mmCIF file of C-alpha atoms and ligand atoms in Angstrom:
data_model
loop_
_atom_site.group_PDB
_atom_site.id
_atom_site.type_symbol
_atom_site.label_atom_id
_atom_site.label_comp_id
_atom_site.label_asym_id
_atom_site.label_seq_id
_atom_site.Cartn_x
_atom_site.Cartn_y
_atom_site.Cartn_z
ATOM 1 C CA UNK E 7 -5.703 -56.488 18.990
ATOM 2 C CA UNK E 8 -8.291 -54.242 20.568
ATOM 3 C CA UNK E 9 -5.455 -51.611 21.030
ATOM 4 C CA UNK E 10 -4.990 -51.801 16.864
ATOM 5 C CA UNK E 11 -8.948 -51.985 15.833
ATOM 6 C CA UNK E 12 -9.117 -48.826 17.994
ATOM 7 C CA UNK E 13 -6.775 -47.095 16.210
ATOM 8 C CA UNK E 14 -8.247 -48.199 12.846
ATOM 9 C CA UNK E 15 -11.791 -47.021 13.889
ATOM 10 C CA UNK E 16 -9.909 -42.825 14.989
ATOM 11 C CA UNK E 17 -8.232 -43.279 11.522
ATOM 12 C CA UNK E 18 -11.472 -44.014 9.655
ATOM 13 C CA UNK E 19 -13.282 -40.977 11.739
ATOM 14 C CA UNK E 20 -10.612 -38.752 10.862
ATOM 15 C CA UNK E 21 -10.118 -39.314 7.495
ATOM 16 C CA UNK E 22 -14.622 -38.964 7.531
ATOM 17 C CA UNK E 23 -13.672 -35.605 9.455
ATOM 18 C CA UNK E 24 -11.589 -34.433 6.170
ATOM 19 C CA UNK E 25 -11.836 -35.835 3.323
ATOM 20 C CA UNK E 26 -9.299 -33.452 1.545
ATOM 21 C CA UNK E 27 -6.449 -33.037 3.741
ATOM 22 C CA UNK E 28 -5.421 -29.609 4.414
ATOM 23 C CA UNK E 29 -3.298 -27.984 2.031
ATOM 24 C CA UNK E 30 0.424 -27.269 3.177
ATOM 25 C CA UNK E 31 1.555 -23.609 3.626
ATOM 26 C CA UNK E 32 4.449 -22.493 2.097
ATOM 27 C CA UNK E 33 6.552 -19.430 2.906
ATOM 28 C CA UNK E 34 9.120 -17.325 2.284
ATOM 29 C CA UNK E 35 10.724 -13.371 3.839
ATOM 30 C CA UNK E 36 12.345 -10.767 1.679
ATOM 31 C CA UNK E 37 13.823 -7.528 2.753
ATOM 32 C CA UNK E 38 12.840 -5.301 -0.335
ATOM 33 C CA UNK E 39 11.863 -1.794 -1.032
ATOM 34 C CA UNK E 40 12.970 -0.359 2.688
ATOM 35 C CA UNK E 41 10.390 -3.315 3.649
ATOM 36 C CA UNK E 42 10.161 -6.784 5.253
ATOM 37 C CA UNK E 43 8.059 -8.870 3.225
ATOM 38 C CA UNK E 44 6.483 -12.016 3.928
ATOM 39 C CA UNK E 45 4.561 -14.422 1.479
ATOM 40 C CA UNK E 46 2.545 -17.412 2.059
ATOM 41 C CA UNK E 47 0.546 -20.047 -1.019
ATOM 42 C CA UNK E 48 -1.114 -22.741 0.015
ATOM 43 C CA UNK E 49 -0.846 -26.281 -1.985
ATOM 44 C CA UNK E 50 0.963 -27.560 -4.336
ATOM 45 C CA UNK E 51 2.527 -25.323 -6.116
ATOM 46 C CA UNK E 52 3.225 -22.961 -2.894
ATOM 47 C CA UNK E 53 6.709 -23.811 -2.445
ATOM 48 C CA UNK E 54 7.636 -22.763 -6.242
ATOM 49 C CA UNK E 55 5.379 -19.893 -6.511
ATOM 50 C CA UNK E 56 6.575 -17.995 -3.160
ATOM 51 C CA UNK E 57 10.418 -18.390 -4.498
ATOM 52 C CA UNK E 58 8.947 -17.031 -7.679
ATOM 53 C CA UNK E 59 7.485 -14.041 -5.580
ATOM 54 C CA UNK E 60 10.884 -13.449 -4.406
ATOM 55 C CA UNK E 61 12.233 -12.466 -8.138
ATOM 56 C CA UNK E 62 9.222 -10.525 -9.205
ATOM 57 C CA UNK E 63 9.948 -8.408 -5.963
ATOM 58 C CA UNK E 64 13.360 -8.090 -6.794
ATOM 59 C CA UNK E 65 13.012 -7.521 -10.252
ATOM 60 C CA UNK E 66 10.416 -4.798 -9.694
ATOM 61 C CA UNK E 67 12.856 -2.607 -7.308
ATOM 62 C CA UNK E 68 15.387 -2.751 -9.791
ATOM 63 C CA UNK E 69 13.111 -0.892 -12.246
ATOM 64 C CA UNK E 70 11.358 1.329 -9.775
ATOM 65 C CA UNK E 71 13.944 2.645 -6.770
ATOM 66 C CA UNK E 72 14.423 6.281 -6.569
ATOM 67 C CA UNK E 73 17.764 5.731 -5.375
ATOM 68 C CA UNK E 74 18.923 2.644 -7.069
ATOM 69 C CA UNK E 75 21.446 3.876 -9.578
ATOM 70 C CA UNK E 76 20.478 2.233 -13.078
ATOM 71 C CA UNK E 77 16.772 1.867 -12.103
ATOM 72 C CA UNK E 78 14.737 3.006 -15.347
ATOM 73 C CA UNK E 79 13.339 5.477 -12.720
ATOM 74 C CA UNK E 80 16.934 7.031 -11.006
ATOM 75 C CA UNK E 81 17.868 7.155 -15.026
ATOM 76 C CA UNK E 82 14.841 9.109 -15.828
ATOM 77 C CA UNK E 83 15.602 11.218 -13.033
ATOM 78 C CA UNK E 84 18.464 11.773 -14.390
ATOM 79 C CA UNK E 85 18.086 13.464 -17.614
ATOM 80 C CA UNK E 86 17.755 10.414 -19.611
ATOM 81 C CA UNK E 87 14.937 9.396 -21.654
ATOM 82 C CA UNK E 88 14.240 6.143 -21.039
ATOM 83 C CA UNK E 89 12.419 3.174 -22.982
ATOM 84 C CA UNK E 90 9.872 1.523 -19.951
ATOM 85 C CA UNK E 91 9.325 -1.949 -19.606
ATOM 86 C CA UNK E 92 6.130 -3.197 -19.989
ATOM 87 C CA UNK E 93 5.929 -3.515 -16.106
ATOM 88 C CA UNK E 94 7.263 0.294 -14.869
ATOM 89 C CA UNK E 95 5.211 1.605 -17.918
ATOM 90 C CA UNK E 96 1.590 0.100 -16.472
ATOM 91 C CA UNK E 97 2.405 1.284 -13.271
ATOM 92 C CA UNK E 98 3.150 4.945 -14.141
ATOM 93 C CA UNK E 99 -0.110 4.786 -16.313
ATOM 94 C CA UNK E 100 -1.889 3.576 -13.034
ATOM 95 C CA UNK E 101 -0.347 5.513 -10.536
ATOM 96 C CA UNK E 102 -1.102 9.169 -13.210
ATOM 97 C CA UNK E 103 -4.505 7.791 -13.502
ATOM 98 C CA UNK E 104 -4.946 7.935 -9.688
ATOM 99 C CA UNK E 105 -2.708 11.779 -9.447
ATOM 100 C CA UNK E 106 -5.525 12.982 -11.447
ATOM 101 C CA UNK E 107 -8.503 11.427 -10.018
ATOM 102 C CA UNK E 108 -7.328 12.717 -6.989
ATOM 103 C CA UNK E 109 -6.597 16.189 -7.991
ATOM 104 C CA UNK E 110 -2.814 15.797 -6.585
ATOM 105 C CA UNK E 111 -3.041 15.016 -3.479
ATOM 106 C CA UNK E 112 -1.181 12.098 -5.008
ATOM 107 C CA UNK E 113 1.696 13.370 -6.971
ATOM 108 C CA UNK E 114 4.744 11.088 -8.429
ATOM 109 C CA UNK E 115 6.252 14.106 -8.811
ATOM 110 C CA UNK E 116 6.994 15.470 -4.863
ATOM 111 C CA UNK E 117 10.143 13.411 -4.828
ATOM 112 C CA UNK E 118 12.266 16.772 -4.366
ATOM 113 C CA UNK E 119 10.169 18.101 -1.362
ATOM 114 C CA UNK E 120 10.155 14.625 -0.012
ATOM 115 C CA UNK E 121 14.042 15.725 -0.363
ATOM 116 C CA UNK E 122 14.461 18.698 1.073
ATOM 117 C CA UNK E 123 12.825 17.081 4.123
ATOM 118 C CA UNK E 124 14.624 14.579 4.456
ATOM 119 C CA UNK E 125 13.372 11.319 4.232
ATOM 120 C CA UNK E 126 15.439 9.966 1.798
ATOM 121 C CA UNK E 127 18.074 9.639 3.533
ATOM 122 C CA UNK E 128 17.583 10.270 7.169
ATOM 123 C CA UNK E 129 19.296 13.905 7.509
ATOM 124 C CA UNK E 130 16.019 15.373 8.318
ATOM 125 C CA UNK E 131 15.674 18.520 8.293
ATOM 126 C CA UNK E 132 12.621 21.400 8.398
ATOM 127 C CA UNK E 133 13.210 23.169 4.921
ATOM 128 C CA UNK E 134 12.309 27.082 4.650
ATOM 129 C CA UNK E 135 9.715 28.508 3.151
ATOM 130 C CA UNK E 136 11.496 29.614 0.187
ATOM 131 C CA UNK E 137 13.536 26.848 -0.541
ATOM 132 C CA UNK E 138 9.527 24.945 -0.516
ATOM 133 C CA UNK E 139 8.204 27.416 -2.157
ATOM 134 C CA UNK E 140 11.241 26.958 -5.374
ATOM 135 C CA UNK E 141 10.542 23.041 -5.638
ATOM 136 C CA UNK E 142 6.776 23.129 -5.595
ATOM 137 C CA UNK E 143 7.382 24.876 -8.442
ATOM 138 C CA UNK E 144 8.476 21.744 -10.319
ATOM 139 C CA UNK E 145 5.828 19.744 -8.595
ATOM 140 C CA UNK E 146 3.209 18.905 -10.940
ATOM 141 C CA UNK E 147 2.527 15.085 -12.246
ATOM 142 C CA UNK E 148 0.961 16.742 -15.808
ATOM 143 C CA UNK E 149 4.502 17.437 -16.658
ATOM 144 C CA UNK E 150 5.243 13.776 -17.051
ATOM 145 C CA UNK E 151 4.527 12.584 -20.697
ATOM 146 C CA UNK E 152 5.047 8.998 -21.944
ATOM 147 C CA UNK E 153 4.975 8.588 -25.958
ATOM 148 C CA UNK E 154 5.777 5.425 -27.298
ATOM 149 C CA UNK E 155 6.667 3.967 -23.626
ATOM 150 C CA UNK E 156 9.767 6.407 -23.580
ATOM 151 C CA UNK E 157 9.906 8.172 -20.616
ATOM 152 C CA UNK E 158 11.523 11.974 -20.774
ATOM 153 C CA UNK E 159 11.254 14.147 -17.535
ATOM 154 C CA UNK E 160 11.690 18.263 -18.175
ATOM 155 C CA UNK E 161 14.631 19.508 -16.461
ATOM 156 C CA UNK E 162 13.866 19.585 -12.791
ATOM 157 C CA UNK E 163 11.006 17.041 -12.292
ATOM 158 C CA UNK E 164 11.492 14.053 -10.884
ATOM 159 C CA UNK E 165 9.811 11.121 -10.238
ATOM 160 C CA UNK E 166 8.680 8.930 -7.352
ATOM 161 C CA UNK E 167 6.264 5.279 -7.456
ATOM 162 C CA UNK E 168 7.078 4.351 -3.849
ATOM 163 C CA UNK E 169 3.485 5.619 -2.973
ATOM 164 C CA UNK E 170 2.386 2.674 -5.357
ATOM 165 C CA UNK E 171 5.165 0.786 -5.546
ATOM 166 C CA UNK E 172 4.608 -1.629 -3.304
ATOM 167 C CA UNK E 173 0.413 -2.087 -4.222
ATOM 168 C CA UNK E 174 1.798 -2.870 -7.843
ATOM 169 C CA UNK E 175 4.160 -5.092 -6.774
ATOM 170 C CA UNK E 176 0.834 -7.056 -4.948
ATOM 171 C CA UNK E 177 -1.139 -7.206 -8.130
ATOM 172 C CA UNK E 178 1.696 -8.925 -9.711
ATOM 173 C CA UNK E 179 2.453 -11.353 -6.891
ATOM 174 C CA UNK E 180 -1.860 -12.530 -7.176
ATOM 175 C CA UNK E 181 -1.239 -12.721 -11.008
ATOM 176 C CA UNK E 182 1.804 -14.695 -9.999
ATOM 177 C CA UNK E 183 0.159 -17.523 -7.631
ATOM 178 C CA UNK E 184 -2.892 -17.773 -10.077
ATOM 179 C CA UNK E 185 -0.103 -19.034 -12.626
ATOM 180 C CA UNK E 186 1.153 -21.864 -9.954
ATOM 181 C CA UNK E 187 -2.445 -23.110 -10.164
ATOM 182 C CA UNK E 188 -2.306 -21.099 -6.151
ATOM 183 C CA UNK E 189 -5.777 -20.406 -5.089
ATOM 184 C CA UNK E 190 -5.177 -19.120 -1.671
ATOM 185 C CA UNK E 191 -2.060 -17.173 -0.342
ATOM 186 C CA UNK E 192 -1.481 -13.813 1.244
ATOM 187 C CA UNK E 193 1.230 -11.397 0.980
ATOM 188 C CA UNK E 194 2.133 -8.752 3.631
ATOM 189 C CA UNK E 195 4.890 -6.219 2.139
ATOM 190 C CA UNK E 196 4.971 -3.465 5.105
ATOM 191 C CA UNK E 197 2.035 -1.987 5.521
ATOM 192 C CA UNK E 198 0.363 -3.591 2.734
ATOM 193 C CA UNK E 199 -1.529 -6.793 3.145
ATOM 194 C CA UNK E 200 -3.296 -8.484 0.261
ATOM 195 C CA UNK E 201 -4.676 -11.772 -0.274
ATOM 196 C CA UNK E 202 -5.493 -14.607 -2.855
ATOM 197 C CA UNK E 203 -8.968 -15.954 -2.673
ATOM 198 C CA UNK E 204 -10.233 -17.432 1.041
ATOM 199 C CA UNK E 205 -7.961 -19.184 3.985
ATOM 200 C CA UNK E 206 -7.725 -22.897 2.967
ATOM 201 C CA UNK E 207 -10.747 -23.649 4.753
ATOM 202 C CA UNK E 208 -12.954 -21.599 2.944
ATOM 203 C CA UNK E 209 -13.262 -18.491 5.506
ATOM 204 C CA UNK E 210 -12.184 -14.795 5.214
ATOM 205 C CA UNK E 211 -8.809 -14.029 5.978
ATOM 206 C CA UNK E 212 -8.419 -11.861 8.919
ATOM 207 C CA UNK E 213 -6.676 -8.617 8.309
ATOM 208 C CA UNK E 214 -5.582 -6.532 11.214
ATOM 209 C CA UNK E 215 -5.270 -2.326 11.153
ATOM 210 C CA UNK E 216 -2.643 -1.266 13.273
ATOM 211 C CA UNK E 217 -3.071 1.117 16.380
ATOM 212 C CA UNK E 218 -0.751 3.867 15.799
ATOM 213 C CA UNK E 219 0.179 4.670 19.363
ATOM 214 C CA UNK E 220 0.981 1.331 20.082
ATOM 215 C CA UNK E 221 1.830 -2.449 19.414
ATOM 216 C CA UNK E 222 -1.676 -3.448 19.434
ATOM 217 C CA UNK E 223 -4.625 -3.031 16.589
ATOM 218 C CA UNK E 224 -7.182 -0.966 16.199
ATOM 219 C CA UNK E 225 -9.773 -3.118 14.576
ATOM 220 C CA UNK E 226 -9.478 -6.220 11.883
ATOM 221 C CA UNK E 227 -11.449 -6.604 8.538
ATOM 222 C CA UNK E 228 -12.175 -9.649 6.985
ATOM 223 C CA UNK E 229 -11.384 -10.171 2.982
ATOM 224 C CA UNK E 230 -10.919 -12.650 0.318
ATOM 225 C CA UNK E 231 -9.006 -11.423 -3.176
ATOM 226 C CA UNK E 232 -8.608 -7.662 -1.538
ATOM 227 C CA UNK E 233 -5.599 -5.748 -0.953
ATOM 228 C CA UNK E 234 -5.503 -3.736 2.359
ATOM 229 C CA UNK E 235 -3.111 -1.313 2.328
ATOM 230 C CA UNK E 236 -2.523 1.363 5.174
ATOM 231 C CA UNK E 237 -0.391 4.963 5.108
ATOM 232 C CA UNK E 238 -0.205 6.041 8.496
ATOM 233 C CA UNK E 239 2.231 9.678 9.768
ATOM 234 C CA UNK E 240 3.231 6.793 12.257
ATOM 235 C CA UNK E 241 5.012 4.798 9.598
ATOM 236 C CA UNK E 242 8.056 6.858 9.227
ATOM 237 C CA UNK E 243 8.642 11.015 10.837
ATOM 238 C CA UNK E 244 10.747 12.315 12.745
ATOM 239 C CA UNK E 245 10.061 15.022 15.880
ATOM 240 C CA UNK E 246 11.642 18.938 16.118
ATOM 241 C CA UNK E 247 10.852 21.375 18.722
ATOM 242 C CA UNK E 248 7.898 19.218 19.899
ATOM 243 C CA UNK E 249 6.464 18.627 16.259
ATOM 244 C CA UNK E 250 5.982 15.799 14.532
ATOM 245 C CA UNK E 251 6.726 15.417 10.886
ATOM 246 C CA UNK E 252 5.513 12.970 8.567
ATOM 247 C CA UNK E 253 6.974 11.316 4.924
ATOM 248 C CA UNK E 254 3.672 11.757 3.815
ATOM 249 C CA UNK E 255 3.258 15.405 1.878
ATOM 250 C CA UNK E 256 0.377 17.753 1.089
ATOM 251 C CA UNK E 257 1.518 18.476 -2.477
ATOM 252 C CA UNK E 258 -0.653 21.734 -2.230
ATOM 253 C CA UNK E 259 1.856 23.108 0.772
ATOM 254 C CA UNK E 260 5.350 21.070 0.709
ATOM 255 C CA UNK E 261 4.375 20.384 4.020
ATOM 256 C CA UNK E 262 3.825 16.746 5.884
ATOM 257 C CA UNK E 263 0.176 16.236 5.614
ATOM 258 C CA UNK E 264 -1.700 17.440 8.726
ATOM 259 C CA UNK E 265 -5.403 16.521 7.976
ATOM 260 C CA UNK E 266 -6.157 15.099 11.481
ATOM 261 C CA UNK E 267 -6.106 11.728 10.683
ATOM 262 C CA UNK E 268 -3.406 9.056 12.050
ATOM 263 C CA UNK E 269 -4.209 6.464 9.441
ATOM 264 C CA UNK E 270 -5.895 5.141 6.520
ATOM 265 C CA UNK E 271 -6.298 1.997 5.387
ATOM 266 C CA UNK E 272 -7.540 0.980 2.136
ATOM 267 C CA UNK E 273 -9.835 -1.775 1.177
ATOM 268 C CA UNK E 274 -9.821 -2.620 -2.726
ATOM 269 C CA UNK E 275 -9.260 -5.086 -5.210
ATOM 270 C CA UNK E 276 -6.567 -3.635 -7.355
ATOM 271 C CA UNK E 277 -3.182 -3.070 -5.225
ATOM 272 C CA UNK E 278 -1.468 -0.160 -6.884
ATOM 273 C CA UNK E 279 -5.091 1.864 -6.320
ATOM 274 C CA UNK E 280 -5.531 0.707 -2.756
ATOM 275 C CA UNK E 281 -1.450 2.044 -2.147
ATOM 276 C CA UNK E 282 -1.970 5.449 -4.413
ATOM 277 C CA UNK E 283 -5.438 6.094 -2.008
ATOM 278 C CA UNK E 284 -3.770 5.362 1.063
ATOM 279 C CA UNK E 285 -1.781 8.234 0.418
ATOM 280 C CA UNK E 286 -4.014 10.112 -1.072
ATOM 281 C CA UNK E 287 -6.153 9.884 1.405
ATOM 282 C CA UNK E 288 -4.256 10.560 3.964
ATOM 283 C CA UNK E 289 -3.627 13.990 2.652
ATOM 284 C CA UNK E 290 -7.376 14.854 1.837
ATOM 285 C CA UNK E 291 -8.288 13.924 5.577
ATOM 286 C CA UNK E 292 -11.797 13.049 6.425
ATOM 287 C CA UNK E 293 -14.251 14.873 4.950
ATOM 288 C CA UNK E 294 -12.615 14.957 1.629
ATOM 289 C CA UNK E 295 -11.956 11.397 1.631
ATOM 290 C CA UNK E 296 -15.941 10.802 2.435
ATOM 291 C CA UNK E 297 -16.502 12.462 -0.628
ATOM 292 C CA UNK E 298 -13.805 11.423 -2.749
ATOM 293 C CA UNK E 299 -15.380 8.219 -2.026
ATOM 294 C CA UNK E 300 -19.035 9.110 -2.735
ATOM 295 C CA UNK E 301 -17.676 10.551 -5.926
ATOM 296 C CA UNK E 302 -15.540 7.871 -7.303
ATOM 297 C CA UNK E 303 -16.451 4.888 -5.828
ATOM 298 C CA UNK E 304 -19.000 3.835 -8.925
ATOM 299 C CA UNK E 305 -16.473 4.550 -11.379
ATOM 300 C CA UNK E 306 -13.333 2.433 -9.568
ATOM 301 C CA UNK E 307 -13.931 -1.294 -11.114
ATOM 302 C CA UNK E 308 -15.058 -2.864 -7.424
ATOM 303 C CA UNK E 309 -14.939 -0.004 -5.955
ATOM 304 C CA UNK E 310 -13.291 0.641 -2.715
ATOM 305 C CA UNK E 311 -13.466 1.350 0.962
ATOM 306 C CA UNK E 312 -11.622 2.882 3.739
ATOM 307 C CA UNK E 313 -10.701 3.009 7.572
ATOM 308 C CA UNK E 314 -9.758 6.306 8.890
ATOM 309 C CA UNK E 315 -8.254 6.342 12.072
ATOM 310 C CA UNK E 316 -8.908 10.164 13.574
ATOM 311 C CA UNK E 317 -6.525 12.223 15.689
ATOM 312 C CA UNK E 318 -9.679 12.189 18.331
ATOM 313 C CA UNK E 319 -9.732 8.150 18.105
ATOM 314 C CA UNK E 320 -12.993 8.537 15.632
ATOM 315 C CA UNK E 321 -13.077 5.535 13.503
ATOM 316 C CA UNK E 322 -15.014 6.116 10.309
ATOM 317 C CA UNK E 323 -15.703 3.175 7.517
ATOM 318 C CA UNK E 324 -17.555 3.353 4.455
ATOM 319 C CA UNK E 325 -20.551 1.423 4.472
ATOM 320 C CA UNK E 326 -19.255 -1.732 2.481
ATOM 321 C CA UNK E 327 -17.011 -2.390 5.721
ATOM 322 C CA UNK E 328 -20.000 -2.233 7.755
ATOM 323 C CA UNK E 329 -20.200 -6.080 8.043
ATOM 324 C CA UNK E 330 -16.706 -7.260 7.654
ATOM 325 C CA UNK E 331 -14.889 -4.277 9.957
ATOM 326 C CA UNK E 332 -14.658 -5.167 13.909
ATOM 327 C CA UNK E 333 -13.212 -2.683 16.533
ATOM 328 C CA UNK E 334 -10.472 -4.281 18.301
ATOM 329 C CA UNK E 335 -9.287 -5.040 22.288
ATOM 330 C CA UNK E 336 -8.620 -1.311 23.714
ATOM 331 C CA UNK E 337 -10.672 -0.006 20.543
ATOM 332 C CA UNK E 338 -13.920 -1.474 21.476
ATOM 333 C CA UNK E 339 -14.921 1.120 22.711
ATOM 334 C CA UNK E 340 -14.240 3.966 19.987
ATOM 335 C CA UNK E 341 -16.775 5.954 18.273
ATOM 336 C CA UNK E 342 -17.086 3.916 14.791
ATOM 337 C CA UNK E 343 -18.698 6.427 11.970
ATOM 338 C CA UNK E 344 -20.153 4.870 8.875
ATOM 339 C CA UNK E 345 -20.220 6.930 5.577
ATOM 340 C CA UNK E 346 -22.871 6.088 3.628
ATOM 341 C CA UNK E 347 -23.516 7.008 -0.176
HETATM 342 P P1 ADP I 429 4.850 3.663 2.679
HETATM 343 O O1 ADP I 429 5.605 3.595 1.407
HETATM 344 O O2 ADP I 429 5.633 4.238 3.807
HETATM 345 O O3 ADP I 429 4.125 2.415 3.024
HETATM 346 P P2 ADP I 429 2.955 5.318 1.265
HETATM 347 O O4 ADP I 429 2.445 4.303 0.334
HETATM 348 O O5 ADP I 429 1.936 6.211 1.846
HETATM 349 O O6 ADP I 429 3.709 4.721 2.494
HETATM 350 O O7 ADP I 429 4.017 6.159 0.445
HETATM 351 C C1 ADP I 429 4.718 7.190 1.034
HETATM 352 C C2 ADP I 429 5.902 7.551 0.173
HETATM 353 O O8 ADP I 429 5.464 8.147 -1.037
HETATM 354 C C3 ADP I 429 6.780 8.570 0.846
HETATM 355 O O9 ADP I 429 7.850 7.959 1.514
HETATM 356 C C4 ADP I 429 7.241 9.461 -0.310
HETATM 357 O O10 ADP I 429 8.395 8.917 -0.909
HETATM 358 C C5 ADP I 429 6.124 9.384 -1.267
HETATM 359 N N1 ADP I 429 5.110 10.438 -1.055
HETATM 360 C C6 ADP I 429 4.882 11.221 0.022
HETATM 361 N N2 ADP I 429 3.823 12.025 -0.157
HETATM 362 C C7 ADP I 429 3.359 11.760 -1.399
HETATM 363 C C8 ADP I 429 2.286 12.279 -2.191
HETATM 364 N N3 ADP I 429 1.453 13.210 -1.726
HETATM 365 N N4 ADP I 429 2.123 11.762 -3.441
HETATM 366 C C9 ADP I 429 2.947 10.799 -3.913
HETATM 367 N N5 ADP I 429 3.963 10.285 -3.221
HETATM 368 C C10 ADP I 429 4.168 10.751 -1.986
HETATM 369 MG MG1 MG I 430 0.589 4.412 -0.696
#
């Protein structure tokens, strides 16, 4: 009797302690786009909506890979002019948008030097000048032209998203959970992390930045509805006579980009621009970035902000991180530089 009233009376406290019980996590893993990809929704509607997630990823690479034969971008590349779907078409806009605004250090159009090098298949190789110096030539991402959502590449150019790829694919995943009625989820695709509103219980979620020498991380960042997307040379190179070389390329030089930074991470609301300026970014290195920043940051919708990991172990964050970014473990103790406006 005493034994039953008792458990009555932790029941009753509980039940005081939470009066909405917490909402289920759902999940599901993907290998797409050369990535593993993990989703989680809370509630409901989680279950459905991360199975959902699955098809939007897979429908997306089917329309985007570079190497995917059919892909609207392999037949573009290809010689054929091609008729986009709604989805590649936004994307390309986006992704041209942010080649410009960057003055090229993003380019959808390096595909050929990424090539030569390389990383499309493994076989890497350090080109020669002049074989560099021929496909920058046909680098240039003002000599793609959509009319009428029809696609028609000039002999020689060809065309690369997987810079963006994987941001867009983000943007569609939120727009995806907000359909299920989701309110909070997170997706991690690689190195891009972005989330749907707050953790269940209200907080910030808790994203981590990777150190690049190790396992560990360099600091964490706290976000709700943000994608955080980080390029880093440590993501994918490969070493010759002592040098490192990196899939990222400095249109301006054919060359892996070499601007003394080891990572950048991106901190924005739209996916596809926090994935183009994590490349971007990495290319401009520091300074450039700073001001790139300073420049743009009014006219982004939301803005953005950024973690640049330096070469020297420099940290540097633009000032709207300056209350949500914490050093991390070994990091602690790293010089952290805030850029102001
Ligand atoms: P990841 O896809 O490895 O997460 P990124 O988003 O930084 O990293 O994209 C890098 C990929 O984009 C490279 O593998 C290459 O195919 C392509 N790429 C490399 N340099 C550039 C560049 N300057 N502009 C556009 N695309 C690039
Ligand atoms: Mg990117």
């Amino acid at each position: 009797m005493r034994k039953a009233l008792g458990a009555v009376l932790a029941c009753a406290l509980l039940l005081g302690g939470c009066a909405a019980p917490a909402p289920e996590a759902h999940s599901s893993t993907l290998l797409a786009m050369d990535t593993v990809m993990e989703f989680t929704a809370y509630g409901e509607r989680g279950g459905e909506s991360v199975e959902a997630a699955k098809d939007t990823v897979r429908e997306l690479e089917a329309l985007l890979s570079v190497t995917g034969e059919g892909s609207e971008i392999y037949r573009a590349n290809h010689g054929e002019a091609v008729k986009l779907s709604p989805m590649t078409a936004d994307l390309l806009g986006e992704a041209m948008e942010a080649c410009a605004s960057t003055g090229g250090a993003l380019d959808v159009t390096v595909y050929p030097v990424v090539r030569a090098w390389g990383f499309t298949t493994g076989n890497y190789q350090v080109p020669d000048q002049q074989t560099l110096s021929a496909l920058l030539e046909q680098v240039d991402y003002t000599q793609v032209q959509v009319e009428n959502a029809v696609l028609d590449l000039p002999e020689g150019v060809e065309l690369d998203l997987g810079a963006a790829a994987k941001g867009y694919a983000g943007d569609r995943l939120m727009d995806l959970f907000r359909g299920y009625g989701v309110t909070s989820a997170m997706v991690t695709l690689g190195g891009n992390v972005q989330v749907l509103g707050a953790k269940p219980d209200g907080s910030a979620w808790r994203v981590a930045v990777q150190d690049p020498a190790g396992d560990g991380y360099a600091g964490v960042v706290r976000v709700t509805d943000k994608a955080v997307v980080t390029s880093g040379g440590y993501q994918r190179y490969f070493e010759k006579d002592g040098v490192r070389y990196s899939h990222i390329i400095d249109p301006a030089t054919g060359y892996p980009a070499a601007s003394g930074l080891t990572s950048v991470t991106i901190v924005c609301g739209s996916g596809v621009w926090a994935d183009c300026l994590s490349t971007a970014l990495f290319v401009m290195g520091k300074e450039k970035a700073a001001g790139y920043w300073r420049a743009q940051n009014g006219w982004l919708e939301g803005g953005f902000d950024f973690i640049l990991l330096g070469e020297d172990g420099t940290v540097t964050i633009t000032q709207g991180l300056e209350d949500s970014f914490s050093l991390y473990g070994d990091w602690s103790d790293h010089t952290l530089e805030v850029v102001r406006p």
